[in-house]
Amino acid sequence: MRILGIDTSTKYAGVAIVEDDKLIAESTMQFMATHSEKLLPEIAHILNTIKIPIETIDYYAITAGPGSFTGLRVAVSTVKGLSFVTQKKVIPISTLEVMAWEFPFCNHQICPILDARKKEVFSALFKWKDNKILRIKEDSVSEIDNLIELINEKTVFTGSGAELYREKLVEKLGSKAIFPPFLYSYPSPRIVAYIGFQKINDAIDAKELQPRYLRKSEAEIKVIE
């Protein structure tokens, strides 16, 4: 079974192909151009390089949010187009869950944080137990101080929000705040594809796929005002 994993939820983006539970190919980069200019060509490139026709992909797995509003829209519209052509289902996955999977079997609580701007962050809490990752807190958007109030044990903080508010996290939490190398601080498309393999039962028709913004976009706010 082949799954194409796609992530465009941050300034980094990429695609990966997992066959059963093995990585076949992966491409990740920091896109200087917009995701819309690079995503489809990158998908075509990786498929062509490993000589796998798009028709042989069984499912598409995608980070549906939270994250960059523009990036999420690009990924969702791209996957909807591919799914329409190939008649394959889509597995939407939380961006924050993908980030937590970067730390398998970690002994500490894991808190992925993405900068949501407007002095807010997207965050969630996870923990590994019995070789499985458990969700402790649902994806949400809040001010960093509200998140800090929930932390009462050693926690691995990762993501753009963790970097942005690192000083405050250390000031408020001291040794409870742990920070991994930046290399592990953004979603990996191979993990998107792998989680998709674990969650095939959650697959949906592409027409049901929607970005998980967690709050209104700037454009929507201006229309309301």
Short mmCIF file of C-alpha atoms in Angstrom, two decimals:
data_model
loop_
_atom_site.label_atom_id
_atom_site.label_comp_id
_atom_site.label_asym_id
_atom_site.label_seq_id
_atom_site.Cartn_x
_atom_site.Cartn_y
_atom_site.Cartn_z
CA MET A 1 0.00 0.00 0.00
CA ARG A 2 1.37 3.39 -1.02
CA ILE A 3 0.63 6.66 0.71
CA LEU A 4 1.68 10.09 -0.51
CA GLY A 5 2.28 12.43 2.43
CA ILE A 6 2.07 16.19 1.91
CA ASP A 7 2.88 19.05 4.26
CA THR A 8 2.71 22.78 3.52
CA SER A 9 1.61 23.96 6.97
CA THR A 10 4.75 26.00 7.75
CA LYS A 11 7.46 27.82 5.80
CA TYR A 12 8.93 24.36 5.21
CA ALA A 13 7.08 22.03 2.91
CA GLY A 14 7.53 18.65 1.34
CA VAL A 15 6.22 15.40 0.03
CA ALA A 16 7.03 11.78 0.83
CA ILE A 17 5.95 8.32 -0.26
CA VAL A 18 5.61 5.45 2.19
CA GLU A 19 4.96 1.91 0.95
CA ASP A 20 3.46 -0.16 3.75
CA ASP A 21 5.65 1.08 6.63
CA LYS A 22 8.79 1.79 4.58
CA LEU A 23 9.96 5.16 3.29
CA ILE A 24 10.38 5.14 -0.49
CA ALA A 25 11.13 8.80 -1.15
CA GLU A 26 11.03 12.18 0.57
CA SER A 27 11.64 15.80 -0.38
CA THR A 28 11.58 18.71 2.07
CA MET A 29 12.62 22.30 1.52
CA GLN A 30 12.09 25.83 2.68
CA PHE A 31 10.06 27.31 -0.14
CA MET A 32 11.14 30.83 -1.01
CA ALA A 33 8.34 31.01 -3.56
CA THR A 34 4.75 30.34 -2.65
CA HIS A 35 3.77 26.74 -1.99
CA SER A 36 1.34 26.93 -4.91
CA GLU A 37 4.24 27.43 -7.34
CA LYS A 38 6.26 24.49 -6.05
CA LEU A 39 4.00 21.79 -4.63
CA LEU A 40 2.65 20.15 -7.79
CA PRO A 41 6.02 20.25 -9.59
CA GLU A 42 7.66 18.68 -6.54
CA ILE A 43 5.06 15.91 -6.41
CA ALA A 44 5.58 15.26 -10.12
CA HIS A 45 9.36 15.30 -9.65
CA ILE A 46 9.44 12.78 -6.82
CA LEU A 47 7.03 10.42 -8.59
CA ASN A 48 9.01 10.63 -11.81
CA THR A 49 12.34 10.14 -10.04
CA ILE A 50 11.30 6.86 -8.44
CA LYS A 51 9.20 5.80 -11.47
CA ILE A 52 5.90 5.53 -9.60
CA PRO A 53 2.74 6.57 -11.51
CA ILE A 54 0.32 8.75 -9.54
CA GLU A 55 -2.38 6.14 -10.22
CA THR A 56 -0.52 3.64 -7.98
CA ILE A 57 -0.85 5.87 -4.91
CA ASP A 58 -3.55 4.35 -2.70
CA TYR A 59 -4.16 7.25 -0.29
CA TYR A 60 -3.13 10.86 0.20
CA ALA A 61 -2.19 11.96 3.73
CA ILE A 62 -2.09 15.67 4.44
CA THR A 63 -1.42 18.05 7.32
CA ALA A 64 -4.81 19.76 7.40
CA GLY A 65 -3.86 22.24 10.11
CA PRO A 66 -3.32 24.21 12.12
CA GLY A 67 -0.65 26.24 10.39
CA SER A 68 -0.15 28.76 7.61
CA PHE A 69 -3.56 29.64 6.18
CA THR A 70 -2.13 30.03 2.68
CA GLY A 71 -0.10 26.84 2.92
CA LEU A 72 -3.07 24.81 4.14
CA ARG A 73 -5.29 26.12 1.34
CA VAL A 74 -2.68 25.19 -1.25
CA ALA A 75 -2.29 21.64 0.07
CA VAL A 76 -6.04 21.06 0.38
CA SER A 77 -6.79 22.33 -3.12
CA THR A 78 -3.90 20.32 -4.58
CA VAL A 79 -4.98 17.10 -2.90
CA LYS A 80 -8.58 17.64 -3.92
CA GLY A 81 -7.46 17.93 -7.53
CA LEU A 82 -5.29 14.81 -7.35
CA SER A 83 -8.04 12.86 -5.60
CA PHE A 84 -10.60 13.88 -8.21
CA VAL A 85 -8.36 12.60 -10.99
CA THR A 86 -7.30 9.36 -9.30
CA GLN A 87 -10.45 8.68 -7.23
CA LYS A 88 -8.40 8.02 -4.08
CA LYS A 89 -9.32 9.05 -0.53
CA VAL A 90 -7.58 11.51 1.75
CA ILE A 91 -6.37 11.15 5.35
CA PRO A 92 -6.31 14.54 7.16
CA ILE A 93 -3.81 14.75 10.02
CA SER A 94 -3.11 17.35 12.69
CA THR A 95 0.07 19.32 12.02
CA LEU A 96 0.81 19.33 15.75
CA GLU A 97 0.48 15.56 16.00
CA VAL A 98 2.97 15.16 13.16
CA MET A 99 5.43 17.37 15.05
CA ALA A 100 5.02 15.31 18.23
CA TRP A 101 5.93 12.14 16.32
CA GLU A 102 9.45 13.54 15.86
CA PHE A 103 10.16 12.37 19.44
CA PRO A 104 9.23 8.67 19.62
CA PHE A 105 9.31 7.07 23.06
CA CYS A 106 10.18 10.39 24.70
CA ASN A 107 9.94 10.22 28.50
CA HIS A 108 8.61 13.76 28.76
CA GLN A 109 5.43 15.50 27.72
CA ILE A 110 5.64 16.97 24.20
CA CYS A 111 4.22 20.38 23.31
CA PRO A 112 4.36 21.39 19.62
CA ILE A 113 3.80 25.14 19.22
CA LEU A 114 3.28 27.10 16.01
CA ASP A 115 3.27 30.88 15.83
CA ALA A 116 -0.32 31.92 15.10
CA ARG A 117 0.56 35.63 15.02
CA LYS A 118 -1.51 38.27 16.83
CA LYS A 119 0.46 37.25 19.96
CA GLU A 120 -1.15 33.80 19.88
CA VAL A 121 0.06 30.25 19.30
CA PHE A 122 -1.36 26.98 18.04
CA SER A 123 -0.53 24.20 20.49
CA ALA A 124 -1.35 20.72 21.77
CA LEU A 125 0.07 18.28 24.32
CA PHE A 126 1.13 14.67 23.75
CA LYS A 127 2.85 11.90 25.67
CA TRP A 128 4.24 8.48 24.78
CA LYS A 129 2.88 5.55 26.77
CA ASP A 130 3.14 1.82 26.07
CA ASN A 131 4.83 2.56 22.73
CA LYS A 132 1.90 4.72 21.62
CA ILE A 133 1.50 8.45 21.41
CA LEU A 134 -1.40 9.80 23.46
CA ARG A 135 -3.06 13.16 23.04
CA ILE A 136 -3.28 15.08 26.31
CA LYS A 137 -4.63 18.37 24.99
CA GLU A 138 -6.59 19.07 21.80
CA ASP A 139 -5.29 21.46 19.16
CA SER A 140 -6.13 25.01 20.19
CA VAL A 141 -5.18 28.66 19.70
CA SER A 142 -4.36 30.85 22.71
CA GLU A 143 -1.90 33.35 24.14
CA ILE A 144 1.38 31.80 25.25
CA ASP A 145 0.69 32.66 28.91
CA ASN A 146 -2.50 30.56 28.84
CA LEU A 147 -0.52 27.61 27.53
CA ILE A 148 2.20 28.02 30.14
CA GLU A 149 -0.41 27.77 32.91
CA LEU A 150 -1.16 24.20 31.76
CA ILE A 151 2.43 23.00 32.09
CA ASN A 152 3.28 21.33 35.42
CA GLU A 153 5.97 18.84 34.39
CA LYS A 154 9.06 18.60 32.18
CA THR A 155 7.98 19.27 28.63
CA VAL A 156 9.66 19.20 25.22
CA PHE A 157 8.71 22.37 23.34
CA THR A 158 9.12 22.33 19.58
CA GLY A 159 8.10 24.44 16.58
CA SER A 160 8.20 28.05 15.44
CA GLY A 161 6.19 29.18 18.46
CA ALA A 162 8.63 27.50 20.83
CA GLU A 163 11.50 29.39 19.22
CA LEU A 164 9.60 32.69 19.26
CA TYR A 165 8.65 32.41 22.94
CA ARG A 166 11.66 30.49 24.18
CA GLU A 167 12.80 33.18 26.62
CA LYS A 168 9.36 33.43 28.20
CA LEU A 169 9.02 29.65 28.47
CA VAL A 170 12.39 29.42 30.23
CA GLU A 171 11.55 32.38 32.45
CA LYS A 172 8.24 30.88 33.58
CA LEU A 173 9.07 27.17 33.56
CA GLY A 174 12.82 27.00 34.19
CA SER A 175 14.17 23.44 33.94
CA LYS A 176 10.73 22.12 33.01
CA ALA A 177 11.20 23.60 29.53
CA ILE A 178 13.26 21.42 27.16
CA PHE A 179 14.16 22.47 23.62
CA PRO A 180 15.37 20.05 20.91
CA PRO A 181 17.58 21.08 17.96
CA PHE A 182 15.77 23.13 15.31
CA LEU A 183 16.11 20.21 12.88
CA TYR A 184 13.18 18.55 14.66
CA SER A 185 10.97 21.62 14.91
CA TYR A 186 8.92 21.40 11.70
CA PRO A 187 6.52 18.75 10.32
CA SER A 188 8.04 15.96 8.25
CA PRO A 189 6.14 14.65 5.21
CA ARG A 190 7.45 11.13 5.85
CA ILE A 191 5.76 11.21 9.25
CA VAL A 192 2.58 12.55 7.63
CA ALA A 193 2.60 9.54 5.33
CA TYR A 194 3.44 7.12 8.15
CA ILE A 195 0.65 8.39 10.39
CA GLY A 196 -1.64 8.12 7.39
CA PHE A 197 -0.71 4.45 7.19
CA GLN A 198 -1.79 4.11 10.84
CA LYS A 199 -5.06 5.97 10.26
CA ILE A 200 -6.40 4.52 7.04
CA ASN A 201 -9.77 4.05 8.72
CA ASP A 202 -9.99 7.84 9.03
CA ALA A 203 -9.78 8.33 5.25
CA ILE A 204 -12.44 10.61 3.75
CA ASP A 205 -13.61 11.63 0.32
CA ALA A 206 -11.73 14.68 -0.94
CA LYS A 207 -14.93 16.72 -1.14
CA GLU A 208 -15.14 16.49 2.67
CA LEU A 209 -11.60 17.78 3.19
CA GLN A 210 -11.34 21.21 4.82
CA PRO A 211 -8.40 23.10 6.33
CA ARG A 212 -8.38 23.17 10.14
CA TYR A 213 -7.60 26.82 10.75
CA LEU A 214 -8.79 26.94 14.41
CA ARG A 215 -9.67 30.60 13.91
CA LYS A 216 -10.89 32.96 11.19
CA SER A 217 -8.47 34.19 8.55
CA GLU A 218 -7.56 37.87 8.19
CA ALA A 219 -9.80 38.13 5.13
CA GLU A 220 -12.79 36.69 7.02
CA ILE A 221 -12.22 39.05 9.96
CA LYS A 222 -12.13 42.07 7.66
CA VAL A 223 -15.36 40.99 5.96
CA ILE A 224 -17.09 40.66 9.35
CA GLU A 225 -15.81 44.08 10.43
#
